[in-house]
Short mmCIF file of C-alpha atoms and ligand atoms in Angstrom, two decimals:
data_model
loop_
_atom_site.label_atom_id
_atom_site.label_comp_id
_atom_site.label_asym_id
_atom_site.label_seq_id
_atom_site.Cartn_x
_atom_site.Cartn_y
_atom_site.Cartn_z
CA UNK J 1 -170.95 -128.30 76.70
CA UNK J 2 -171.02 -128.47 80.40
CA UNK J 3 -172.81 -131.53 81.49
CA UNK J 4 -173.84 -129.96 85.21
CA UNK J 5 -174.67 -126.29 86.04
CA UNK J 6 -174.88 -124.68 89.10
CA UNK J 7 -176.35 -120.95 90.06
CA UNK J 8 -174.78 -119.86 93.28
CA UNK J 9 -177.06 -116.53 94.00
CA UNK J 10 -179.98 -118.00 92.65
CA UNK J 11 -182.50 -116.16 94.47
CA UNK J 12 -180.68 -112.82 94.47
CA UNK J 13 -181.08 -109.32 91.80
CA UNK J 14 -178.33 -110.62 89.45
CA UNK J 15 -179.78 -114.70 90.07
CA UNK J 16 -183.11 -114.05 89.09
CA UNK J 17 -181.63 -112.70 85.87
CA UNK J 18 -179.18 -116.04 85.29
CA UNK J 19 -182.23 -117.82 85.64
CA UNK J 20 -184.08 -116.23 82.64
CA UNK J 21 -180.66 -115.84 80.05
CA UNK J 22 -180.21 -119.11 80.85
CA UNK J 23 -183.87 -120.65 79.79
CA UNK J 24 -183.56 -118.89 76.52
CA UNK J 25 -180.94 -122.43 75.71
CA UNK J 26 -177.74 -120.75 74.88
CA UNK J 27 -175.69 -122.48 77.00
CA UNK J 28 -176.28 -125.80 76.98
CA UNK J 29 -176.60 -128.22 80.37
CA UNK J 30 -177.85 -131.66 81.42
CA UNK J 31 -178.38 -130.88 85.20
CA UNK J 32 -178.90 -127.68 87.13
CA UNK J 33 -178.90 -126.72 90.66
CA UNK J 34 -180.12 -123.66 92.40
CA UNK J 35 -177.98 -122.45 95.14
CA UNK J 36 -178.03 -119.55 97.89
CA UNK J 37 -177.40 -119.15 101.70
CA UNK J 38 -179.45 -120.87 104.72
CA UNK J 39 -181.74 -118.25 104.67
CA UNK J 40 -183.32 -119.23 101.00
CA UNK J 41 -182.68 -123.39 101.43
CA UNK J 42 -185.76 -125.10 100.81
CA UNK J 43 -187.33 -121.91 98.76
CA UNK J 44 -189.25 -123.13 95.40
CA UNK J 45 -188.07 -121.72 91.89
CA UNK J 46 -189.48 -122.49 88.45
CA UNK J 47 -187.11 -122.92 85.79
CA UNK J 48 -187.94 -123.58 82.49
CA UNK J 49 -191.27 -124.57 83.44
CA UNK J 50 -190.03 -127.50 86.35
CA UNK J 51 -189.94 -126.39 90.30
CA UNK J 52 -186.81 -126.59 91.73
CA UNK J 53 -185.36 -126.42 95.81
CA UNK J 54 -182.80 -124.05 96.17
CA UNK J 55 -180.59 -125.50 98.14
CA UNK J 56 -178.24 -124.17 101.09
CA UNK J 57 -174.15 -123.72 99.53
CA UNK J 58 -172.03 -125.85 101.73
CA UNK J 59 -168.54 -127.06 99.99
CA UNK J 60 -170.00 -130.20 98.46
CA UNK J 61 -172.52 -128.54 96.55
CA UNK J 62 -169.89 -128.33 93.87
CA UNK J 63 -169.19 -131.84 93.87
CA UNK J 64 -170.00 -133.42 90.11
CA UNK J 65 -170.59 -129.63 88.78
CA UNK J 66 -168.94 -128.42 85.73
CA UNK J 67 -169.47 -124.90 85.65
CA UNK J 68 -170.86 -122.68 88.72
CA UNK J 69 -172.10 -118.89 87.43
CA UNK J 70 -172.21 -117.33 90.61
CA UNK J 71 -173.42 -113.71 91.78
CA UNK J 72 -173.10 -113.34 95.39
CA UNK J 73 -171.82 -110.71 98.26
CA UNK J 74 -167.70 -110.29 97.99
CA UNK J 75 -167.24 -112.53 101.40
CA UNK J 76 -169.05 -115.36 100.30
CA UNK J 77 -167.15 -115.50 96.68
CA UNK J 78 -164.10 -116.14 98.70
CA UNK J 79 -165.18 -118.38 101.15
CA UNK J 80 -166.73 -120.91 98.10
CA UNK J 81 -164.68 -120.43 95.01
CA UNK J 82 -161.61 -122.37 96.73
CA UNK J 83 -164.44 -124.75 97.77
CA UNK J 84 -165.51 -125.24 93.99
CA UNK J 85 -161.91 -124.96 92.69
CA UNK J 86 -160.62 -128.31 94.86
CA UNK J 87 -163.86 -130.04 93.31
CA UNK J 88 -162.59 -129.56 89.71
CA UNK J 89 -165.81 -126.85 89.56
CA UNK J 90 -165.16 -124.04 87.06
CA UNK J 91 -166.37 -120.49 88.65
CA UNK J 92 -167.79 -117.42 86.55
CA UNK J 93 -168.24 -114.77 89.23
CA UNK J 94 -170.06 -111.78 88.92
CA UNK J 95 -168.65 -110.58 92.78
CA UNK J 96 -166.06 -108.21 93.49
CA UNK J 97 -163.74 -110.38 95.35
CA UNK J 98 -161.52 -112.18 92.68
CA UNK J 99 -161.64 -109.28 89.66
CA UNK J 100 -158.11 -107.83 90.54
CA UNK J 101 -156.21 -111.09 91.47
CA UNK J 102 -153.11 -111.37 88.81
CA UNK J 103 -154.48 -115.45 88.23
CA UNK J 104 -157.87 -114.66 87.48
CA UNK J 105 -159.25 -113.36 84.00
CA UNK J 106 -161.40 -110.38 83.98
CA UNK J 107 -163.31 -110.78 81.12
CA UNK J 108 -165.98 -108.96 78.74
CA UNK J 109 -166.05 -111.73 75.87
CA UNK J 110 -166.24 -109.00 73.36
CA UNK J 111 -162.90 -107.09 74.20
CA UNK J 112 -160.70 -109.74 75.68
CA UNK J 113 -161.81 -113.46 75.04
CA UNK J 114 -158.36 -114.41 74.87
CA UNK J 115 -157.81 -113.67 78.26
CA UNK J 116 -160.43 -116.11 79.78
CA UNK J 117 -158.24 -119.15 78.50
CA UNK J 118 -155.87 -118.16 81.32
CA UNK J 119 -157.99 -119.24 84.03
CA UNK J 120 -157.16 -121.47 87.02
CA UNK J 121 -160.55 -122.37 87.99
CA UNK J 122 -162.34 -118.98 88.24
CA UNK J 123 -162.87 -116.09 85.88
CA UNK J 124 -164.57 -112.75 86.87
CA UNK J 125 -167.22 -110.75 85.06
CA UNK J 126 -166.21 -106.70 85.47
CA UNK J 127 -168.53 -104.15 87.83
CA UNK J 128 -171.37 -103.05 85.66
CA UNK J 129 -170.30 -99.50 85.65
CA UNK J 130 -167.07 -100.66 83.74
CA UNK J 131 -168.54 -103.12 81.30
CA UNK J 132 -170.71 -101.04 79.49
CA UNK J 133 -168.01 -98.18 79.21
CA UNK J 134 -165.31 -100.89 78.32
CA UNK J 135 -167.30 -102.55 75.53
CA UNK J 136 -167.72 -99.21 74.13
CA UNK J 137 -164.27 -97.78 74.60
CA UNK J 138 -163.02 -101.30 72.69
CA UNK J 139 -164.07 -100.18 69.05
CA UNK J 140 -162.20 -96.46 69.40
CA UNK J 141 -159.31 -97.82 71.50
CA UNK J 142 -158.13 -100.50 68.58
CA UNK J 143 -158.13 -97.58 66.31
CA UNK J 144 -156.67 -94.71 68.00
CA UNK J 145 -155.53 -95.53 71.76
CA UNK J 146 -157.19 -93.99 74.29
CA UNK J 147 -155.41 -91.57 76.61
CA UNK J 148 -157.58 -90.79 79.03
CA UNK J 149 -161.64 -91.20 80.16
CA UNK J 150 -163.64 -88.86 82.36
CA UNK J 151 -166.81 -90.64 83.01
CA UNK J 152 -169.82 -89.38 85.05
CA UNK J 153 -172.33 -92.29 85.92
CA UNK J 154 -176.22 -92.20 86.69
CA UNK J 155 -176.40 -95.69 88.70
CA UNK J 156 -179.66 -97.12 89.14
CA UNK J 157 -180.41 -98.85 92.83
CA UNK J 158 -180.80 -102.41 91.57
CA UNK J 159 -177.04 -102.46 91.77
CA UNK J 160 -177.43 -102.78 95.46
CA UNK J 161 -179.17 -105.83 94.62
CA UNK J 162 -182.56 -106.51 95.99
CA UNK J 163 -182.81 -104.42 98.47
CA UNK J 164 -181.83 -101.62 96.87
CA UNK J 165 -185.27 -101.70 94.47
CA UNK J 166 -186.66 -102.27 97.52
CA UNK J 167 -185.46 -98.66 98.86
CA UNK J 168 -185.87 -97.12 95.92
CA UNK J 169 -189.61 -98.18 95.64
CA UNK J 170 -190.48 -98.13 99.31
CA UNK J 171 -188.81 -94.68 100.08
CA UNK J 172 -190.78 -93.16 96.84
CA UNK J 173 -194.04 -94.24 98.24
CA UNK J 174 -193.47 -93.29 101.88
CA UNK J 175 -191.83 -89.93 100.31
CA UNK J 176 -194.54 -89.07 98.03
CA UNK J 177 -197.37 -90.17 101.08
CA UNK J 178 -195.21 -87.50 103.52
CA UNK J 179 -194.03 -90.72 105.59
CA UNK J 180 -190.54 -91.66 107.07
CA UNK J 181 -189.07 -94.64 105.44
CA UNK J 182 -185.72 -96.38 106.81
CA UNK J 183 -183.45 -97.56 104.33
CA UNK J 184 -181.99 -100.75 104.37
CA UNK J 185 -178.93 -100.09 101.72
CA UNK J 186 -178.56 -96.39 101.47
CA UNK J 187 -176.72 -93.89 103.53
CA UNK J 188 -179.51 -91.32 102.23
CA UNK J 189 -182.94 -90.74 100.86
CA UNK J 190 -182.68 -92.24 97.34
CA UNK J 191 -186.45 -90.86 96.58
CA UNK J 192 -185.94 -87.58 94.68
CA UNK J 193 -182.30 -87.88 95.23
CA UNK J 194 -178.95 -88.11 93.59
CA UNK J 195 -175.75 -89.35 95.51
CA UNK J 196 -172.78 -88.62 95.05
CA UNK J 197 -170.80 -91.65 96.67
CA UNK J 198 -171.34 -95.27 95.86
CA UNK J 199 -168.90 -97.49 97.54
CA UNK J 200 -166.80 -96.25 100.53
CA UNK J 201 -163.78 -94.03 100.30
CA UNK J 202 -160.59 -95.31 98.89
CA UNK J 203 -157.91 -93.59 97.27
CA UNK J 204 -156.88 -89.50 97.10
CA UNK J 205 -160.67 -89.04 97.53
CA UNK J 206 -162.18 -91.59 95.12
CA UNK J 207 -164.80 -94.15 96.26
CA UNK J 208 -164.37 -97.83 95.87
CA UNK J 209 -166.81 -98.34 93.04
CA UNK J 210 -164.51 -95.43 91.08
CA UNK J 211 -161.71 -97.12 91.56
CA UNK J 212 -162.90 -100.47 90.45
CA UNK J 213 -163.52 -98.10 87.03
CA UNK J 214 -159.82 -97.36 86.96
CA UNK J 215 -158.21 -100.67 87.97
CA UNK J 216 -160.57 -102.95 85.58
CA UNK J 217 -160.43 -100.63 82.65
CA UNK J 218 -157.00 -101.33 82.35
CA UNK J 219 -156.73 -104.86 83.11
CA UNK J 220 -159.71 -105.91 80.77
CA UNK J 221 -157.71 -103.52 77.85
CA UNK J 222 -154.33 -105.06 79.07
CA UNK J 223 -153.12 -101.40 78.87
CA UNK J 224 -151.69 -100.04 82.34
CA UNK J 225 -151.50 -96.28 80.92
CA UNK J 226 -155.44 -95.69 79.97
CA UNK J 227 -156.00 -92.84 82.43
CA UNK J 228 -159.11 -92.85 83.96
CA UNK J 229 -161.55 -90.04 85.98
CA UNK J 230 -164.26 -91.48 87.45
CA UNK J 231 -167.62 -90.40 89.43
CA UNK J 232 -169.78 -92.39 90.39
CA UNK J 233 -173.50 -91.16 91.72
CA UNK J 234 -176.92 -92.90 92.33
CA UNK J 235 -179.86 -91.68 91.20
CA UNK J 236 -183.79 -92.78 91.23
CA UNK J 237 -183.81 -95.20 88.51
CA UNK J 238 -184.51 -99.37 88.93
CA UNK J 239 -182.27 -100.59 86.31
CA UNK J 240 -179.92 -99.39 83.89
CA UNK J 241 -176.69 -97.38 84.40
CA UNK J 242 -176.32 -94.14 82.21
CA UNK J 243 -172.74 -92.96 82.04
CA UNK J 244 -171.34 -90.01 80.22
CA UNK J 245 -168.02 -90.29 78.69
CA UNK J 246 -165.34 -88.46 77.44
CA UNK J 247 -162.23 -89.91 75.69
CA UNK J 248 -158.76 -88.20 75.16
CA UNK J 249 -157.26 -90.67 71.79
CA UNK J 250 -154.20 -90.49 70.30
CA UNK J 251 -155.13 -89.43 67.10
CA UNK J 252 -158.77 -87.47 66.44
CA UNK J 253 -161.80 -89.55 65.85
CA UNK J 254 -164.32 -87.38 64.14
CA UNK J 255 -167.96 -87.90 64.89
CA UNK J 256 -168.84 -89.86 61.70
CA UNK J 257 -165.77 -92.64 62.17
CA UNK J 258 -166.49 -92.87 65.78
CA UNK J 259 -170.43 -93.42 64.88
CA UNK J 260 -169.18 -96.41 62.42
CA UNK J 261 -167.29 -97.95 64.46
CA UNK J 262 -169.72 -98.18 67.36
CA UNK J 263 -172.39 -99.29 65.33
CA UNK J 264 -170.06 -102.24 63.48
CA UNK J 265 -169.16 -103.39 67.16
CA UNK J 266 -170.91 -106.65 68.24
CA UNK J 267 -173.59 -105.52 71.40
CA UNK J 268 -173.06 -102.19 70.86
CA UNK J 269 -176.76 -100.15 69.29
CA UNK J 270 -176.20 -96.58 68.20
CA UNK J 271 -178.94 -94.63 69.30
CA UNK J 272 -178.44 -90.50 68.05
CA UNK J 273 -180.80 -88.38 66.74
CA UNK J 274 -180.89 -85.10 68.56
CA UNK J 275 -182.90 -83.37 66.37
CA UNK J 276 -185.68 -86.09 66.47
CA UNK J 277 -184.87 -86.68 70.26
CA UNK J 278 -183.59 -89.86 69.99
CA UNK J 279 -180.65 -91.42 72.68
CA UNK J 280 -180.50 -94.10 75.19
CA UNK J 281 -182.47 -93.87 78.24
CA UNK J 282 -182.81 -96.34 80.93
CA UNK J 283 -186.52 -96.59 80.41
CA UNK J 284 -185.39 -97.60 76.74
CA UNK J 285 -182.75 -100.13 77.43
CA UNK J 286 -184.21 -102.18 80.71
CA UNK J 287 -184.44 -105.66 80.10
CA UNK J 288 -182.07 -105.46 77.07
CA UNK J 289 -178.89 -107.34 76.63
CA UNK J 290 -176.91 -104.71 74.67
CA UNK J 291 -174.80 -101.70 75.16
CA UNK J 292 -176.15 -98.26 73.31
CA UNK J 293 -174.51 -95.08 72.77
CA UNK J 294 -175.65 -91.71 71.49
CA UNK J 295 -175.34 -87.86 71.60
CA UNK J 296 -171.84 -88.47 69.80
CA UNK J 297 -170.10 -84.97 69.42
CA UNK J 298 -166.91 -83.65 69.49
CA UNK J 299 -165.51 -82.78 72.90
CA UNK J 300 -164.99 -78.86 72.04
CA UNK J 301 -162.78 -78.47 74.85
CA UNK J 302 -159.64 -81.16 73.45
CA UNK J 303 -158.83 -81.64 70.36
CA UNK J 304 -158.36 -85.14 69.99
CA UNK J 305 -161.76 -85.80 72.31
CA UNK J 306 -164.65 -87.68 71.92
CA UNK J 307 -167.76 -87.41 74.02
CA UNK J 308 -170.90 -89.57 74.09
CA UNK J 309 -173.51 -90.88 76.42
CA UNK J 310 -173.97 -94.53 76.86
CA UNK J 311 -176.50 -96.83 78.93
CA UNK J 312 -176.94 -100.21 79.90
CA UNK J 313 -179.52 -102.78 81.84
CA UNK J 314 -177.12 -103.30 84.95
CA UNK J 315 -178.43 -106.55 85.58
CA UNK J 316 -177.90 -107.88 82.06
CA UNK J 317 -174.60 -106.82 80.13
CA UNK J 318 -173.70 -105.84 83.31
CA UNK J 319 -173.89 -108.48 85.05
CA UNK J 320 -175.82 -111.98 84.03
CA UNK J 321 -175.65 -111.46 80.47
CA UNK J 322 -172.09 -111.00 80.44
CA UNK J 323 -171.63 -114.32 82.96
CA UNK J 324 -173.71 -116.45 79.79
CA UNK J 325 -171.80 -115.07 77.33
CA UNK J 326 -168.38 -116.11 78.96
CA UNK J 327 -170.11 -119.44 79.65
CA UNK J 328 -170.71 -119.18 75.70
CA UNK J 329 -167.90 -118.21 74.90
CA UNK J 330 -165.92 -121.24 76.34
CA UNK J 331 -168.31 -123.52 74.34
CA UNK J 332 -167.33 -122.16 71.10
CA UNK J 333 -163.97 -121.78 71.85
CA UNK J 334 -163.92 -118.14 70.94
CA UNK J 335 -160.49 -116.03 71.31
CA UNK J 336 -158.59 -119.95 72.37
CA UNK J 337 -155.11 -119.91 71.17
CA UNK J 338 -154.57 -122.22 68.43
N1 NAP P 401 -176.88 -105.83 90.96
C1 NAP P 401 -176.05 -105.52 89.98
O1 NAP P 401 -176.37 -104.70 89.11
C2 NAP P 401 -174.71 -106.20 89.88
C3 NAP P 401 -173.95 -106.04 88.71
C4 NAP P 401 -172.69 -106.64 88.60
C5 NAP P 401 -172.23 -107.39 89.67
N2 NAP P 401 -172.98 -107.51 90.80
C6 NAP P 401 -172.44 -108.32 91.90
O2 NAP P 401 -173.18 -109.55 91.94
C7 NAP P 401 -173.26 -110.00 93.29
C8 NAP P 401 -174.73 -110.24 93.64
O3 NAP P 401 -175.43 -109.03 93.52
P1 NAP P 401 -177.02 -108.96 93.62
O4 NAP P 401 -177.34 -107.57 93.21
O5 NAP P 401 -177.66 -110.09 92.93
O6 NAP P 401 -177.24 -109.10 95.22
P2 NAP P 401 -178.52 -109.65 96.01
O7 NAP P 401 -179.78 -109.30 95.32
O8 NAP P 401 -178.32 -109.17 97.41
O9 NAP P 401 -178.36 -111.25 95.97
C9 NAP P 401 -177.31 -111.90 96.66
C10 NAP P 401 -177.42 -113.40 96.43
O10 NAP P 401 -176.33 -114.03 97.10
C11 NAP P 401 -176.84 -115.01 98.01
N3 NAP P 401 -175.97 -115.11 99.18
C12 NAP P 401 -175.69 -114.16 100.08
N4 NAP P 401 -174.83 -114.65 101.03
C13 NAP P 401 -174.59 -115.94 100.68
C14 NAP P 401 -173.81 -116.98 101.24
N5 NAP P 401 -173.10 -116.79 102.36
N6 NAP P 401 -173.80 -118.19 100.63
C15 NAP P 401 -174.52 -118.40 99.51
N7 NAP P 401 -175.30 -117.45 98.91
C16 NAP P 401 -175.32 -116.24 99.50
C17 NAP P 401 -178.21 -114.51 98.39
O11 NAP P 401 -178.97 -115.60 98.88
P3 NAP P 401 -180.14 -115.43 99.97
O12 NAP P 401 -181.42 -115.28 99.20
O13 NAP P 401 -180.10 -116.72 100.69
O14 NAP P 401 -179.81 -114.25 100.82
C18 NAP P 401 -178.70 -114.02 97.02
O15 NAP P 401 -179.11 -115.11 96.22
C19 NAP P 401 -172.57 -108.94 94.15
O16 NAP P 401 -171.24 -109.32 94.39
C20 NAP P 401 -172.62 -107.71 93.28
O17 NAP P 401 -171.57 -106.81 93.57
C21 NAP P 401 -174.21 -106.95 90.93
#
């Protein structure tokens, strides 16, 4: 139980969603607080029915708060986390900033609970692009090691937060009405579009947001040897990522095991019925807190290979369901060493 609760980020894409996991009760709180930068102080929110201020972050903010989930930009995670550290605050961020540091725990609570029991103050919740993969790699990597991944991934423009829905939606209209639109967040038209860079460029040709694929793969698995191919493109969708994956095991995992083992996973829905048309699309799996997975096959170019296609609401598993869930988690002491 954490007596006081804070939401740093309140007002933002991944905020709004903290808000409404955490009405629905599961983690439980006396107090709550609503925090974001000058530009929102004094804003009204209703949560759980009451109106509440949300109130500028300055370091005090933290002071008497148990347990901050927090989802803003990468510079502002590492200006306040120290801040909420010193005042005996514990973080669960959903930014960029602290995922690689060796002291922090990265942490899907379904694949790696144990780790989160390491913290010093702050534990980080993956890039959305990873979890989803991650949480379905988990049930086929504890029977057969994964090798290697090549994954392909359909991003959807809320991941730019606010503003990106706002580009996506603005430069439709102005698109389909023959009008110029300027973008706040992208480098291109997203209307009609696909692009194939998300992040900036970072290693031997690989954008940022790739490499976050390959470096938090590995830590969240605790396995430095997964190999991992990523690309990363944006296309015209609000919410939910699609990704298309292909895994390289150590031993084969034929269609049938791999569709059992999915479907006995906790979060993970199997979704695959070609015949009838059925998979996961993100018009499907918006606003949903699990992970699905369908058109299972055999990859008929390896032998031990595996593909499938997999989606997820970016904002929710992603992102502020995954935050809750650590924050549950903690209370029920799952994964704690005895
Ligand atoms: N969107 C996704 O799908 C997703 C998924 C996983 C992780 N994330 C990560 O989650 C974080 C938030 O993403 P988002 O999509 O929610 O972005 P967003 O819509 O732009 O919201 C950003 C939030 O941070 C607040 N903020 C900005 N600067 C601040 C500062 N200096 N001090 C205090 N609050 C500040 C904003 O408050 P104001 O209203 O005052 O500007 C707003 O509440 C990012 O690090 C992002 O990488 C996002």
């Amino acid at each position: 139980m954490f007596d006081s609760i804070a939401v740093v980020g309140a007002t933002g894409a991944v905020g709004t969603i903290i808000r409404s996991v955490l009405e629905r009760d599961s983690v439980p709180f006396k107090t709550i607080k609503f925090l974001a930068s000058k530009r929102s102080a004094g804003k009204e929110i209703t949560f759980a029915g009451k109106t509440y201020t949300v109130e500028e972050l300055v370091p005090d903010s933290f002071c008497g708060v148990d347990l901050a989930i927090c989802s803003t930009p990468d510079e502002s995670a590492k200006e306040f986390v120290p801040w909420a550290k010193e005042r005996g605050c514990l973080c669960i961020d959903e930014s960029g900033y602290w995922r690689m540091d060796p002291t922090v725990p990265l942490v899907i609570p379904e694949v790696n609970p144990q780790d989160m029991w390491k913290h010093q103050g702050v534990i980080s919740s993956p890039n959305c692009s990873t979890t989803q993969m991650v949480v379905a790699m988990k049930p086929i990597h504890d029977v057969a090691r994964i090798k290697r991944v090549v994954v392909s991934t359909y991003q959807a423009t809320s991941v730019a937060g606010l503003a990106g829905t706002r580009d996506l939606e603005g430069g439709t209209a102005a698109a389909l009405a023959g009008k110029d639109y300027q973008y706040e967040t992208f480098a291109h038209p997203i209307a009609f579009n696909c692009m194939p860079q998300i992040g900036s460029p970072k290693y031997m040709g690989y954008t940022s947001e790739e490499m976050k694929m390959v470096y938090e793969t590995r830590k969240i698995l605790g396995d430095e040897s997964i190999q991992v191919c990523p690309t990363c493109v944006r296309v015209p969708v609000s919410r939910s990522h699609s990704e298309s994956i292909l895994l390289e095991t150590e031993r084969k995992v034929t269609v049938e095991e791999a569709r059992k083992l999915f479907a006995s996973f906790p979060g993970i829905v199997v979704m695959d019925d070609l015949p009838n048309k059925v998979y996961p699309m993100p018009n499907i799996c918006a606003g949903r807190d699990e992970t699905f997975v369908g058109r299972i096959r055999e990859d008929i170019s390896c032998p031990n290979g595996l593909a499938f296609w997999c989606v997820s609401d970016n904002l929710r598993k992603g992102a502020a369901t995954n935050a809750a869930q650590i924050a549950e988690a903690l209370i029920a002491g799952k994964g704690k060493p005895a």
